[in-house]
Amino acid sequence: MKIIAASDLHGNISAYKKLAMLGKQSNIGAIIIAGDLTRYAVANQEEKIKNIFRSQKKPVLFIMGNDDEYEWVSEHNFLNINQKKIQIENTQFVGYQYTNPFVGGIFEKTEDEQEKDFMKLSGLISSETVLVTHGPCYNILDKISMGKNVGSKALRQICDKTNPKYHLFGHIHESFGNKENHFNISFPLKKQFLLLNIKTRTFE
């Protein structure tokens, strides 16, 4: 199975339309959106974005991000995977949407709060899991323009412990790319999506 994934689309309708179009390919099993779905303080974005994907039957797995103002509900082919495990074909997906305190958004938690969440989630994550988070692990594709590493140490700890098959995330626009099984899929600067073959571990 292949998946196509992006993060930090921030309400970019043309980007969502392109993502949906690419997701219609027959070999794509799921579409992943790793948070920051909306543009801050713009109304009625949930319905507009979900409507773009309703014409296809592919599952769209999503989590929220620190710039989102409320939590979207699961409906139709849109599935909120925050702190849940969902299996598609033979692939397991687990999501986590909270990031370190940043701008005071409702989807931010302290390291201690995240650590408590991950204690509960650790049983859901294994070496066969595709872990989808909004933020990065500490010191893995988490460097902002000022050169500071801002990722989560609690998330790094759980990834080191469970070694998920893939870890997809965004949040730090400046650090798009991959390091081993970690993929920063922030869209705004590179304007790229990730196409990942789960079985063969090839991507583009």
mmCIF file of C-alpha atoms in Angstrom:
data_model
loop_
_atom_site.group_PDB
_atom_site.id
_atom_site.type_symbol
_atom_site.label_atom_id
_atom_site.label_comp_id
_atom_site.label_asym_id
_atom_site.label_seq_id
_atom_site.Cartn_x
_atom_site.Cartn_y
_atom_site.Cartn_z
ATOM 1 C CA MET A 1 0.000 0.000 0.000
ATOM 2 C CA LYS A 2 1.051 3.573 -0.692
ATOM 3 C CA ILE A 3 0.008 6.628 1.276
ATOM 4 C CA ILE A 4 0.174 10.291 0.393
ATOM 5 C CA ALA A 5 0.751 12.713 3.237
ATOM 6 C CA ALA A 6 1.168 16.386 4.108
ATOM 7 C CA SER A 7 1.110 18.697 7.095
ATOM 8 C CA ASP A 8 0.588 22.396 7.745
ATOM 9 C CA LEU A 9 -1.645 23.108 4.770
ATOM 10 C CA HIS A 10 -3.138 26.004 6.750
ATOM 11 C CA GLY A 11 -6.351 26.248 4.758
ATOM 12 C CA ASN A 12 -4.622 26.314 1.353
ATOM 13 C CA ILE A 13 -7.550 25.194 -0.812
ATOM 14 C CA SER A 14 -5.506 24.709 -3.988
ATOM 15 C CA ALA A 15 -3.073 22.471 -2.068
ATOM 16 C CA TYR A 16 -5.965 20.441 -0.661
ATOM 17 C CA LYS A 17 -7.405 19.992 -4.145
ATOM 18 C CA LYS A 18 -4.056 18.756 -5.451
ATOM 19 C CA LEU A 19 -3.707 16.379 -2.495
ATOM 20 C CA ALA A 20 -7.182 14.990 -3.148
ATOM 21 C CA MET A 21 -6.446 14.581 -6.862
ATOM 22 C CA LEU A 22 -3.217 12.680 -6.170
ATOM 23 C CA GLY A 23 -5.031 10.589 -3.575
ATOM 24 C CA LYS A 24 -7.397 9.255 -6.232
ATOM 25 C CA GLN A 25 -4.646 7.139 -7.777
ATOM 26 C CA SER A 26 -5.589 3.481 -7.554
ATOM 27 C CA ASN A 27 -2.489 2.453 -5.605
ATOM 28 C CA ILE A 28 -3.034 5.030 -2.835
ATOM 29 C CA GLY A 29 -4.605 3.400 0.216
ATOM 30 C CA ALA A 30 -4.921 6.433 2.480
ATOM 31 C CA ILE A 31 -4.367 10.176 2.693
ATOM 32 C CA ILE A 32 -2.670 11.558 5.816
ATOM 33 C CA ILE A 33 -2.910 15.161 7.090
ATOM 34 C CA ALA A 34 -0.711 15.784 10.129
ATOM 35 C CA GLY A 35 -2.233 18.911 11.636
ATOM 36 C CA ASP A 36 -2.517 22.663 11.113
ATOM 37 C CA LEU A 37 -5.427 22.015 8.795
ATOM 38 C CA THR A 38 -6.729 25.575 8.816
ATOM 39 C CA ARG A 39 -5.725 29.182 8.433
ATOM 40 C CA TYR A 40 -6.080 30.902 11.783
ATOM 41 C CA ALA A 41 -9.276 32.931 12.320
ATOM 42 C CA VAL A 42 -10.836 32.070 8.931
ATOM 43 C CA ALA A 43 -14.408 30.796 9.261
ATOM 44 C CA ASN A 44 -16.093 27.686 7.803
ATOM 45 C CA GLN A 45 -12.917 25.908 6.740
ATOM 46 C CA GLU A 46 -13.821 22.441 8.031
ATOM 47 C CA GLU A 47 -16.788 21.992 5.699
ATOM 48 C CA LYS A 48 -14.972 23.431 2.662
ATOM 49 C CA ILE A 49 -11.961 21.165 3.119
ATOM 50 C CA LYS A 50 -13.941 18.005 3.855
ATOM 51 C CA ASN A 51 -16.069 18.614 0.751
ATOM 52 C CA ILE A 52 -12.941 18.437 -1.414
ATOM 53 C CA PHE A 53 -12.409 14.802 -0.390
ATOM 54 C CA ARG A 54 -16.011 13.538 -0.258
ATOM 55 C CA SER A 55 -16.108 12.531 -3.916
ATOM 56 C CA GLN A 56 -13.586 9.765 -3.276
ATOM 57 C CA LYS A 57 -13.759 6.767 -0.976
ATOM 58 C CA LYS A 58 -10.162 6.845 0.242
ATOM 59 C CA PRO A 59 -9.805 7.268 4.018
ATOM 60 C CA VAL A 60 -8.401 10.630 5.072
ATOM 61 C CA LEU A 61 -6.648 10.236 8.427
ATOM 62 C CA PHE A 62 -6.060 13.484 10.290
ATOM 63 C CA ILE A 63 -5.001 15.106 13.525
ATOM 64 C CA MET A 64 -5.209 18.738 14.580
ATOM 65 C CA GLY A 65 -2.263 21.120 15.042
ATOM 66 C CA ASN A 66 -1.316 24.039 17.268
ATOM 67 C CA ASP A 67 -2.797 26.603 14.857
ATOM 68 C CA ASP A 68 -6.200 24.898 14.693
ATOM 69 C CA GLU A 69 -8.954 26.438 16.802
ATOM 70 C CA TYR A 70 -11.126 23.401 17.565
ATOM 71 C CA GLU A 71 -11.172 19.649 17.001
ATOM 72 C CA TRP A 72 -12.805 18.339 13.855
ATOM 73 C CA VAL A 73 -15.126 15.362 14.085
ATOM 74 C CA SER A 74 -14.812 12.093 12.210
ATOM 75 C CA GLU A 75 -17.392 11.749 9.431
ATOM 76 C CA HIS A 76 -17.694 10.082 6.047
ATOM 77 C CA ASN A 77 -14.131 9.198 4.990
ATOM 78 C CA PHE A 78 -12.528 11.739 7.369
ATOM 79 C CA LEU A 79 -11.117 9.955 10.441
ATOM 80 C CA ASN A 80 -9.627 11.683 13.465
ATOM 81 C CA ILE A 81 -6.820 9.399 14.709
ATOM 82 C CA ASN A 82 -5.671 11.429 17.715
ATOM 83 C CA GLN A 83 -4.674 8.926 20.427
ATOM 84 C CA LYS A 84 -6.313 6.091 18.492
ATOM 85 C CA LYS A 85 -5.132 3.118 16.447
ATOM 86 C CA ILE A 86 -6.745 2.554 13.061
ATOM 87 C CA GLN A 87 -5.888 -0.272 10.678
ATOM 88 C CA ILE A 88 -6.136 0.083 6.896
ATOM 89 C CA GLU A 89 -5.351 -3.050 4.918
ATOM 90 C CA ASN A 90 -2.352 -4.421 6.850
ATOM 91 C CA THR A 91 -1.063 -1.095 8.152
ATOM 92 C CA GLN A 92 -1.672 0.349 11.614
ATOM 93 C CA PHE A 93 -1.840 4.119 12.145
ATOM 94 C CA VAL A 94 -1.680 5.910 15.501
ATOM 95 C CA GLY A 95 -2.048 9.679 15.906
ATOM 96 C CA TYR A 96 -1.049 12.325 18.453
ATOM 97 C CA GLN A 97 -1.811 15.992 17.881
ATOM 98 C CA TYR A 98 -0.318 17.901 20.821
ATOM 99 C CA THR A 99 2.936 19.877 20.626
ATOM 100 C CA ASN A 100 5.107 21.731 23.095
ATOM 101 C CA PRO A 101 3.792 25.168 24.200
ATOM 102 C CA PHE A 102 4.307 27.530 21.284
ATOM 103 C CA VAL A 103 1.669 30.222 20.735
ATOM 104 C CA GLY A 104 -0.859 29.255 23.377
ATOM 105 C CA GLY A 105 -3.129 27.116 21.201
ATOM 106 C CA ILE A 106 -5.510 24.527 22.599
ATOM 107 C CA PHE A 107 -3.532 21.666 21.037
ATOM 108 C CA GLU A 108 -0.394 22.320 23.050
ATOM 109 C CA LYS A 109 0.783 20.420 26.134
ATOM 110 C CA THR A 110 3.803 20.505 28.397
ATOM 111 C CA GLU A 111 6.439 17.790 28.211
ATOM 112 C CA ASP A 112 5.092 16.291 31.445
ATOM 113 C CA GLU A 113 1.544 16.187 30.071
ATOM 114 C CA GLN A 114 2.760 14.575 26.854
ATOM 115 C CA GLU A 115 4.744 11.997 28.782
ATOM 116 C CA LYS A 116 1.588 10.962 30.641
ATOM 117 C CA ASP A 117 -0.285 10.636 27.332
ATOM 118 C CA PHE A 118 2.483 8.507 25.827
ATOM 119 C CA MET A 119 2.461 6.179 28.815
ATOM 120 C CA LYS A 120 -1.146 5.381 27.892
ATOM 121 C CA LEU A 121 -0.377 5.169 24.153
ATOM 122 C CA SER A 122 2.759 3.056 24.350
ATOM 123 C CA GLY A 123 0.764 -0.162 24.064
ATOM 124 C CA LEU A 124 -0.678 0.978 20.727
ATOM 125 C CA ILE A 125 2.670 1.743 19.076
ATOM 126 C CA SER A 126 4.992 -0.936 17.705
ATOM 127 C CA SER A 127 7.607 -1.469 15.014
ATOM 128 C CA GLU A 128 4.718 -1.972 12.553
ATOM 129 C CA THR A 129 3.013 1.358 13.340
ATOM 130 C CA VAL A 130 2.838 4.476 11.204
ATOM 131 C CA LEU A 131 2.903 7.153 13.910
ATOM 132 C CA VAL A 132 1.375 10.492 12.875
ATOM 133 C CA THR A 133 2.079 13.485 15.117
ATOM 134 C CA HIS A 134 1.901 17.192 14.546
ATOM 135 C CA GLY A 135 5.242 17.993 16.132
ATOM 136 C CA PRO A 136 8.704 16.425 15.800
ATOM 137 C CA CYS A 137 10.885 14.553 18.226
ATOM 138 C CA TYR A 138 13.585 16.568 19.916
ATOM 139 C CA ASN A 139 16.671 16.880 17.694
ATOM 140 C CA ILE A 140 15.057 15.184 14.686
ATOM 141 C CA LEU A 141 14.086 17.617 11.913
ATOM 142 C CA ASP A 142 12.955 20.103 14.568
ATOM 143 C CA LYS A 143 15.302 23.021 14.010
ATOM 144 C CA ILE A 144 13.733 26.455 13.505
ATOM 145 C CA SER A 145 15.320 29.290 11.498
ATOM 146 C CA MET A 146 17.182 30.590 14.544
ATOM 147 C CA GLY A 147 18.960 27.237 14.839
ATOM 148 C CA LYS A 148 17.160 26.051 17.963
ATOM 149 C CA ASN A 149 15.805 22.517 18.386
ATOM 150 C CA VAL A 150 12.193 22.741 19.564
ATOM 151 C CA GLY A 151 10.885 19.169 19.307
ATOM 152 C CA SER A 152 9.369 17.119 22.090
ATOM 153 C CA LYS A 153 11.660 15.133 24.360
ATOM 154 C CA ALA A 154 8.686 13.049 25.526
ATOM 155 C CA LEU A 155 7.920 12.140 21.913
ATOM 156 C CA ARG A 156 11.573 11.312 21.275
ATOM 157 C CA GLN A 157 11.519 8.990 24.269
ATOM 158 C CA ILE A 158 8.457 7.060 23.069
ATOM 159 C CA CYS A 159 9.827 6.793 19.512
ATOM 160 C CA ASP A 160 13.163 5.492 20.786
ATOM 161 C CA LYS A 161 11.306 2.979 22.955
ATOM 162 C CA THR A 162 8.770 1.671 20.422
ATOM 163 C CA ASN A 163 10.617 2.318 17.123
ATOM 164 C CA PRO A 164 7.561 2.913 14.879
ATOM 165 C CA LYS A 165 7.922 1.802 11.281
ATOM 166 C CA TYR A 166 7.420 5.394 10.131
ATOM 167 C CA HIS A 167 6.944 8.666 11.973
ATOM 168 C CA LEU A 168 5.164 11.413 9.988
ATOM 169 C CA PHE A 169 4.913 14.958 11.347
ATOM 170 C CA GLY A 170 5.117 18.644 10.487
ATOM 171 C CA HIS A 171 4.939 21.838 12.558
ATOM 172 C CA ILE A 172 8.499 23.027 11.821
ATOM 173 C CA HIS A 173 8.284 24.374 8.295
ATOM 174 C CA GLU A 174 12.023 24.962 7.977
ATOM 175 C CA SER A 175 12.957 21.307 8.505
ATOM 176 C CA PHE A 176 11.078 19.498 5.719
ATOM 177 C CA GLY A 177 12.759 16.208 4.821
ATOM 178 C CA ASN A 178 13.527 12.792 6.252
ATOM 179 C CA LYS A 179 15.962 11.207 8.680
ATOM 180 C CA GLU A 180 15.821 7.429 8.754
ATOM 181 C CA ASN A 181 12.156 6.555 9.484
ATOM 182 C CA HIS A 182 11.181 10.129 10.473
ATOM 183 C CA PHE A 183 9.536 12.371 7.867
ATOM 184 C CA ASN A 184 8.876 16.089 8.318
ATOM 185 C CA ILE A 185 6.096 16.710 5.799
ATOM 186 C CA SER A 186 5.474 20.435 6.384
ATOM 187 C CA PHE A 187 4.041 21.808 3.152
ATOM 188 C CA PRO A 188 4.417 25.621 3.202
ATOM 189 C CA LEU A 189 8.070 26.112 2.193
ATOM 190 C CA LYS A 190 8.832 23.138 -0.067
ATOM 191 C CA LYS A 191 5.293 22.819 -1.494
ATOM 192 C CA GLN A 192 5.717 19.041 -1.630
ATOM 193 C CA PHE A 193 3.684 16.027 -0.576
ATOM 194 C CA LEU A 194 5.108 12.714 0.603
ATOM 195 C CA LEU A 195 4.301 9.587 -1.402
ATOM 196 C CA LEU A 196 5.374 6.599 0.671
ATOM 197 C CA ASN A 197 5.269 2.919 -0.156
ATOM 198 C CA ILE A 198 4.665 1.251 3.212
ATOM 199 C CA LYS A 199 5.923 -2.182 2.166
ATOM 200 C CA THR A 200 9.052 -1.320 0.197
ATOM 201 C CA ARG A 201 10.067 1.730 2.303
ATOM 202 C CA THR A 202 10.481 3.826 -0.833
ATOM 203 C CA PHE A 203 9.292 7.408 -1.014
ATOM 204 C CA GLU A 204 9.224 10.507 -3.168
#
